[in-house]
Amino acid sequence: MKTSFSSTHSIQTTLLQTMARAQNDLATANKEVTTGVYADLGVELGAKTSRSLDLSRDMLRIESQMTTNSIATQRLTSSEEALSQLADISQGVMDSLVGLSSSSSTLDVARATITSALNSFTDVANTSVSGEYLFSGTNSDVKPMLSYEAGSALDLALTAFESGYPDPSTMTAAEMSAFLGDLQAQFNDDTFWSDHVSAASDANITTRISPTEVIDTSTNANNQGFRAFVFASVISARYLTNDIPEATRVSVTESATASIGKAISGLNDQRSAIGLSTERVSKATGSLSDQKVIIETHINELQGVDVYEASTRVSALQSLLEASYTLTSRIQQLSLVNYL
């Protein structure tokens, strides 16, 4: 009969190897319980790994697009709110012009109200969100509108323009009407406007909101609504004074009222365009969200583990390790000294 060699050392070595494997398996199982996916996709999926990678790339692309859309939505929403404020300011100017009378006190109040409205309009037009000016078009890092005050670029330009005409205080109603027509043409001239009033770009920010759609996601201060408001406000502030004959002031009031009406209409048109863009972004984002759900389902089918089974495996491995620790401890305590 032949006996096999046996020792506590060989048994302890075998247990240590078993414990090492169990610890690795336990770490893998814990990771799968925590993440819900296989710890090693290559081993588990084999040839399907490339499909999993493709789906993951598609998921990242969709998430990136949704982030871009979120930024565009924020800009569009802020722009729509600002345009609403600008329209309200314009309506306030309209109310002042409609209620205007020829008395000195009324003229002073109306002029002060309209000047204040112009300052408020400029402040709102220069609104920025996340470091980008809403109404600068693609020049989003540049404040779009210059302020109008004594000595400003616009004030100096208007003074120079007036020098080619009779003194406003001596103009007849017809002369004032012709003068204001020429002046309004200046405000509609792109060079005059960009030199003295606006630093905005005519080009709006465009955003790809889906693989097939690119839309404008901003507006700018060069549109007709802005020009008409500034023109109406400026001529009201400069020429609605007692120095100018009443009949001539009527011509100023009529021109300003007509222009402020164009301003309100133009601003509302911009609001409508922004609203349509907001709706398109919302629909595109909704479609992307649906695609994301579908891809997530496919990814989970490929990569997902049975968390309950993984948890059971963790418990079994923990029990195995505890038993191994106990047995190893007992073996280490075996010694011939104890029996001698």
Coordinates of C-alpha atoms in Angstrom, one line a residue:
M1 CA 0.0 0.0 0.0
K2 CA 1.2 3.5 -0.9
T3 CA 0.4 6.7 1.0
S4 CA 0.4 10.2 -0.5
F5 CA 2.4 13.0 1.0
S6 CA 0.3 15.5 2.9
S7 CA 1.1 18.4 5.0
T8 CA -0.5 21.5 6.6
H9 CA 1.6 23.6 4.2
S10 CA 0.1 22.1 1.1
I11 CA -3.4 22.4 2.5
Q12 CA -2.8 26.0 3.5
T13 CA -1.4 26.8 0.0
T14 CA -4.5 25.3 -1.6
L15 CA -6.7 27.4 0.7
L16 CA -4.8 30.6 -0.1
Q17 CA -5.2 30.0 -3.8
T18 CA -8.9 29.4 -3.3
M19 CA -9.3 32.5 -1.2
A20 CA -7.5 34.6 -3.9
R21 CA -9.8 33.3 -6.6
A22 CA -12.8 34.0 -4.3
Q23 CA -11.7 37.5 -3.6
N24 CA -11.3 38.3 -7.3
D25 CA -14.7 36.8 -8.0
L26 CA -16.2 38.7 -5.1
A27 CA -14.8 42.0 -6.4
T28 CA -16.2 41.2 -9.9
A29 CA -19.6 40.3 -8.4
N30 CA -19.7 43.4 -6.3
K31 CA -18.9 45.6 -9.3
E32 CA -21.7 44.0 -11.3
V33 CA -24.2 44.5 -8.4
T34 CA -23.2 48.1 -8.2
T35 CA -23.1 49.0 -11.9
G36 CA -25.7 46.5 -13.2
V37 CA -23.5 45.5 -16.1
Y38 CA -20.9 42.9 -16.8
A39 CA -17.5 43.6 -15.2
D40 CA -15.7 42.4 -18.4
L41 CA -17.8 43.1 -21.4
G42 CA -15.3 41.5 -23.8
V43 CA -15.3 38.2 -22.0
E44 CA -19.1 38.1 -21.6
L45 CA -20.2 39.4 -25.0
G46 CA -17.6 38.1 -27.3
A47 CA -18.5 38.9 -30.9
K48 CA -21.3 41.2 -29.7
T49 CA -18.8 43.6 -28.1
S50 CA -18.7 45.7 -31.2
R51 CA -22.4 46.1 -31.2
S52 CA -22.3 47.2 -27.6
L53 CA -19.6 49.8 -28.4
D54 CA -21.7 51.1 -31.3
L55 CA -24.7 51.5 -29.1
S56 CA -22.7 53.3 -26.4
R57 CA -21.3 55.7 -29.0
D58 CA -24.8 56.4 -30.2
M59 CA -25.9 57.0 -26.6
L60 CA -23.0 59.5 -26.1
R61 CA -23.9 61.3 -29.3
I62 CA -27.6 61.6 -28.3
E63 CA -26.7 62.9 -24.8
S64 CA -24.3 65.5 -26.3
Q65 CA -27.0 66.6 -28.7
M66 CA -29.5 66.9 -25.8
T67 CA -27.0 69.0 -23.9
T68 CA -26.6 71.3 -26.9
N69 CA -30.4 71.6 -27.2
S70 CA -30.7 72.4 -23.6
I71 CA -28.3 75.3 -24.0
A72 CA -30.2 76.5 -27.1
T73 CA -33.5 76.3 -25.2
Q74 CA -32.1 78.4 -22.4
R75 CA -31.0 81.0 -24.9
L76 CA -34.3 81.0 -26.7
T77 CA -36.4 81.1 -23.6
S78 CA -34.4 84.1 -22.2
S79 CA -34.7 85.9 -25.6
E80 CA -38.4 85.4 -25.7
E81 CA -38.8 86.8 -22.1
A82 CA -36.5 89.8 -23.0
L83 CA -38.5 90.5 -26.2
S84 CA -41.7 90.4 -24.1
Q85 CA -40.2 93.1 -21.8
L86 CA -39.1 95.2 -24.8
A87 CA -42.6 95.0 -26.3
D88 CA -44.1 96.2 -22.9
I89 CA -41.6 99.1 -22.8
S90 CA -42.7 100.0 -26.4
Q91 CA -46.3 99.9 -25.4
G92 CA -45.5 102.3 -22.6
V93 CA -44.0 104.7 -25.1
M94 CA -47.1 104.4 -27.3
D95 CA -49.4 105.2 -24.3
S96 CA -47.3 108.3 -23.5
L97 CA -47.5 109.5 -27.1
V98 CA -51.3 108.8 -27.4
G99 CA -52.0 110.7 -24.2
L100 CA -49.7 113.7 -25.1
S101 CA -51.1 117.2 -24.9
S102 CA -49.6 120.6 -25.8
S103 CA -49.0 121.8 -22.2
S104 CA -45.5 122.3 -21.0
S105 CA -45.7 120.1 -18.0
T106 CA -47.2 117.2 -20.1
L107 CA -44.4 117.5 -22.6
D108 CA -41.8 117.4 -19.9
V109 CA -43.3 114.3 -18.3
A110 CA -43.7 112.6 -21.7
R111 CA -40.2 113.4 -22.7
A112 CA -38.8 112.1 -19.4
T113 CA -40.9 109.0 -19.6
I114 CA -39.8 108.2 -23.1
T115 CA -36.1 108.9 -22.3
S116 CA -36.4 106.5 -19.3
A117 CA -38.0 103.9 -21.5
L118 CA -35.2 104.2 -24.0
N119 CA -32.7 103.6 -21.2
S120 CA -34.7 100.6 -20.0
F121 CA -35.0 99.3 -23.6
T122 CA -31.2 99.5 -24.0
D123 CA -30.6 97.7 -20.7
V124 CA -32.9 94.8 -21.6
A125 CA -31.4 94.7 -25.1
N126 CA -28.0 94.2 -23.5
T127 CA -29.1 91.3 -21.4
S128 CA -26.6 88.4 -21.2
V129 CA -27.1 84.8 -20.2
S130 CA -24.1 82.6 -19.4
G131 CA -21.7 85.2 -20.7
E132 CA -23.5 85.6 -24.0
Y133 CA -25.5 88.7 -25.1
L134 CA -28.9 87.6 -26.3
F135 CA -29.3 90.2 -29.1
S136 CA -25.8 90.3 -30.5
G137 CA -26.3 87.6 -33.1
T138 CA -23.1 85.8 -33.7
N139 CA -21.2 88.6 -31.9
S140 CA -22.4 87.1 -28.7
D141 CA -19.4 88.4 -26.7
V142 CA -20.1 92.1 -27.6
K143 CA -22.8 94.3 -26.0
P144 CA -25.2 94.9 -28.8
M145 CA -26.6 98.4 -28.1
L146 CA -24.9 101.7 -27.3
S147 CA -26.5 104.1 -24.9
Y148 CA -28.1 107.3 -26.1
E149 CA -27.1 110.4 -24.0
A150 CA -25.5 113.7 -24.5
G151 CA -22.1 113.3 -26.2
S152 CA -22.8 109.7 -27.2
A153 CA -22.0 108.5 -30.7
L154 CA -25.7 108.7 -31.7
D155 CA -26.2 112.2 -30.2
L156 CA -23.2 113.5 -32.1
A157 CA -24.3 111.9 -35.4
L158 CA -27.8 113.4 -35.0
T159 CA -26.4 116.9 -34.3
A160 CA -24.2 116.6 -37.4
F161 CA -27.3 115.5 -39.4
E162 CA -29.4 118.3 -38.2
S163 CA -26.8 120.9 -39.3
G164 CA -27.8 120.3 -42.9
Y165 CA -31.4 121.4 -42.2
P166 CA -33.2 124.5 -40.8
D167 CA -33.3 124.8 -37.0
P168 CA -36.1 122.5 -35.8
S169 CA -37.7 125.4 -33.9
T170 CA -38.2 127.2 -37.2
M171 CA -39.5 124.2 -39.2
T172 CA -43.0 124.0 -40.5
A173 CA -45.0 120.8 -40.1
A174 CA -44.2 119.8 -43.7
E175 CA -40.5 120.6 -43.3
M176 CA -40.4 118.5 -40.0
S177 CA -42.2 115.6 -41.8
A178 CA -39.6 115.7 -44.6
F179 CA -36.7 116.0 -42.1
L180 CA -38.0 113.0 -40.1
G181 CA -38.4 111.0 -43.2
D182 CA -34.8 111.6 -44.1
L183 CA -33.7 110.9 -40.5
Q184 CA -35.6 107.6 -40.4
A185 CA -33.9 106.6 -43.6
Q186 CA -30.6 107.0 -41.7
F187 CA -31.8 104.7 -38.9
N188 CA -32.6 102.1 -41.6
D189 CA -29.2 102.5 -43.2
D190 CA -27.0 99.6 -42.0
T191 CA -23.8 101.7 -41.9
F192 CA -25.4 104.5 -39.8
W193 CA -27.0 101.9 -37.5
S194 CA -23.9 99.9 -36.9
D195 CA -21.7 102.9 -36.5
H196 CA -23.8 104.8 -33.9
V197 CA -26.4 102.4 -32.3
S198 CA -25.7 98.7 -32.6
A199 CA -22.6 96.4 -32.5
A200 CA -24.8 93.3 -33.1
S201 CA -24.2 91.0 -36.1
D202 CA -27.0 90.5 -38.7
A203 CA -26.2 86.8 -38.6
N204 CA -27.9 84.8 -35.8
I205 CA -26.5 81.9 -33.9
T206 CA -27.4 78.6 -35.6
T207 CA -27.6 75.3 -33.8
R208 CA -27.9 71.7 -35.1
I209 CA -30.8 70.4 -33.0
S210 CA -30.9 66.9 -34.7
P211 CA -28.9 65.0 -37.3
T212 CA -31.1 66.6 -40.0
E213 CA -32.1 70.0 -38.6
V214 CA -30.1 73.3 -38.2
I215 CA -32.1 76.3 -37.0
D216 CA -31.6 79.9 -35.8
T217 CA -31.5 79.9 -32.0
S218 CA -31.0 83.6 -31.4
T219 CA -32.0 87.0 -32.8
N220 CA -30.3 90.4 -33.0
A221 CA -30.7 94.1 -32.3
N222 CA -30.5 95.0 -36.0
N223 CA -34.1 94.1 -36.7
Q224 CA -36.8 96.6 -37.6
G225 CA -38.4 96.5 -34.2
F226 CA -35.2 97.8 -32.5
R227 CA -34.6 100.5 -35.1
A228 CA -38.1 101.7 -35.0
F229 CA -38.2 102.0 -31.3
V230 CA -34.9 103.9 -31.0
F231 CA -36.0 106.3 -33.8
A232 CA -39.4 107.0 -32.2
S233 CA -37.8 107.5 -28.7
V234 CA -35.0 109.7 -30.0
I235 CA -37.1 112.1 -32.0
S236 CA -39.6 112.3 -29.1
A237 CA -36.8 113.2 -26.6
R238 CA -35.2 115.7 -29.0
Y239 CA -38.2 117.4 -30.7
L240 CA -41.2 117.2 -28.3
T241 CA -40.4 120.6 -26.7
N242 CA -42.1 123.9 -26.3
D243 CA -39.4 125.5 -28.5
I244 CA -41.0 123.8 -31.5
P245 CA -44.3 125.1 -32.8
E246 CA -47.3 123.0 -31.9
A247 CA -48.2 122.2 -35.5
T248 CA -44.7 121.0 -36.0
R249 CA -44.8 118.9 -32.8
V250 CA -47.9 117.2 -34.2
S251 CA -45.8 116.0 -37.1
V252 CA -43.2 114.7 -34.6
T253 CA -45.9 112.9 -32.6
E254 CA -47.5 111.3 -35.6
S255 CA -44.1 110.1 -36.9
A256 CA -43.1 108.7 -33.5
T257 CA -46.5 107.0 -33.0
A258 CA -46.3 105.3 -36.4
S259 CA -42.7 104.2 -35.7
I260 CA -43.5 102.9 -32.2
G261 CA -46.3 100.9 -33.8
K262 CA -43.8 99.3 -36.2
A263 CA -41.5 98.6 -33.2
I264 CA -44.2 96.7 -31.4
S265 CA -45.1 94.8 -34.5
G266 CA -41.4 94.0 -35.3
L267 CA -40.7 92.8 -31.7
N268 CA -43.7 90.6 -31.8
D269 CA -42.5 89.1 -35.1
Q270 CA -39.2 88.3 -33.4
R271 CA -41.0 86.7 -30.5
S272 CA -43.0 84.6 -32.9
A273 CA -39.8 83.4 -34.7
I274 CA -38.1 82.6 -31.4
G275 CA -41.2 80.8 -30.2
L276 CA -41.2 78.6 -33.4
S277 CA -37.6 77.8 -32.9
T278 CA -38.3 76.9 -29.2
E279 CA -41.0 74.5 -30.4
R280 CA -38.7 72.9 -32.9
V281 CA -36.0 72.4 -30.4
S282 CA -38.5 70.9 -28.0
K283 CA -39.8 68.4 -30.6
A284 CA -36.2 67.5 -31.6
T285 CA -35.3 66.9 -28.0
G286 CA -38.4 64.7 -27.4
S287 CA -37.4 62.6 -30.4
L288 CA -33.9 62.3 -29.1
S289 CA -35.2 61.3 -25.7
D290 CA -37.3 58.5 -27.3
Q291 CA -34.2 57.3 -29.2
K292 CA -32.2 57.3 -26.0
V293 CA -34.8 55.1 -24.3
I294 CA -34.7 52.6 -27.2
I295 CA -30.9 52.4 -27.2
E296 CA -30.7 52.1 -23.4
T297 CA -33.0 49.1 -23.7
H298 CA -30.8 47.4 -26.2
I299 CA -27.7 48.2 -24.2
N300 CA -29.2 46.8 -21.0
E301 CA -30.2 43.6 -22.9
L302 CA -26.5 43.2 -24.0
Q303 CA -24.6 44.4 -21.0
G304 CA -27.1 44.0 -18.2
V305 CA -26.6 41.4 -15.5
D306 CA -29.1 39.7 -13.3
V307 CA -28.5 41.8 -10.1
Y308 CA -30.4 39.2 -7.9
E309 CA -28.1 36.4 -9.2
A310 CA -25.0 38.6 -8.7
S311 CA -26.1 39.4 -5.2
T312 CA -26.6 35.7 -4.4
R313 CA -23.1 35.1 -5.8
V314 CA -21.7 37.8 -3.6
S315 CA -23.3 36.2 -0.5
A316 CA -22.0 32.7 -1.5
L317 CA -18.5 34.0 -2.1
Q318 CA -18.5 35.9 1.2
S319 CA -19.5 32.7 3.0
L320 CA -16.8 30.8 1.2
L321 CA -14.2 33.3 2.2
E322 CA -15.3 33.3 5.8
A323 CA -15.1 29.5 5.9
S324 CA -11.6 29.7 4.3
Y325 CA -10.4 32.2 6.8
T326 CA -11.7 30.0 9.7
L327 CA -10.1 26.8 8.3
T328 CA -6.8 28.6 7.5
S329 CA -6.7 29.9 11.1
R330 CA -7.2 26.5 12.5
I331 CA -4.6 24.9 10.3
Q332 CA -2.1 27.6 11.4
Q333 CA -2.7 26.6 14.9
L334 CA -1.8 22.9 14.3
S335 CA 1.6 22.0 15.7
L336 CA 3.4 18.8 16.9
V337 CA 4.4 20.8 20.0
N338 CA 0.8 20.6 21.1
Y339 CA 1.0 16.8 21.2
L340 CA 4.4 16.3 22.7

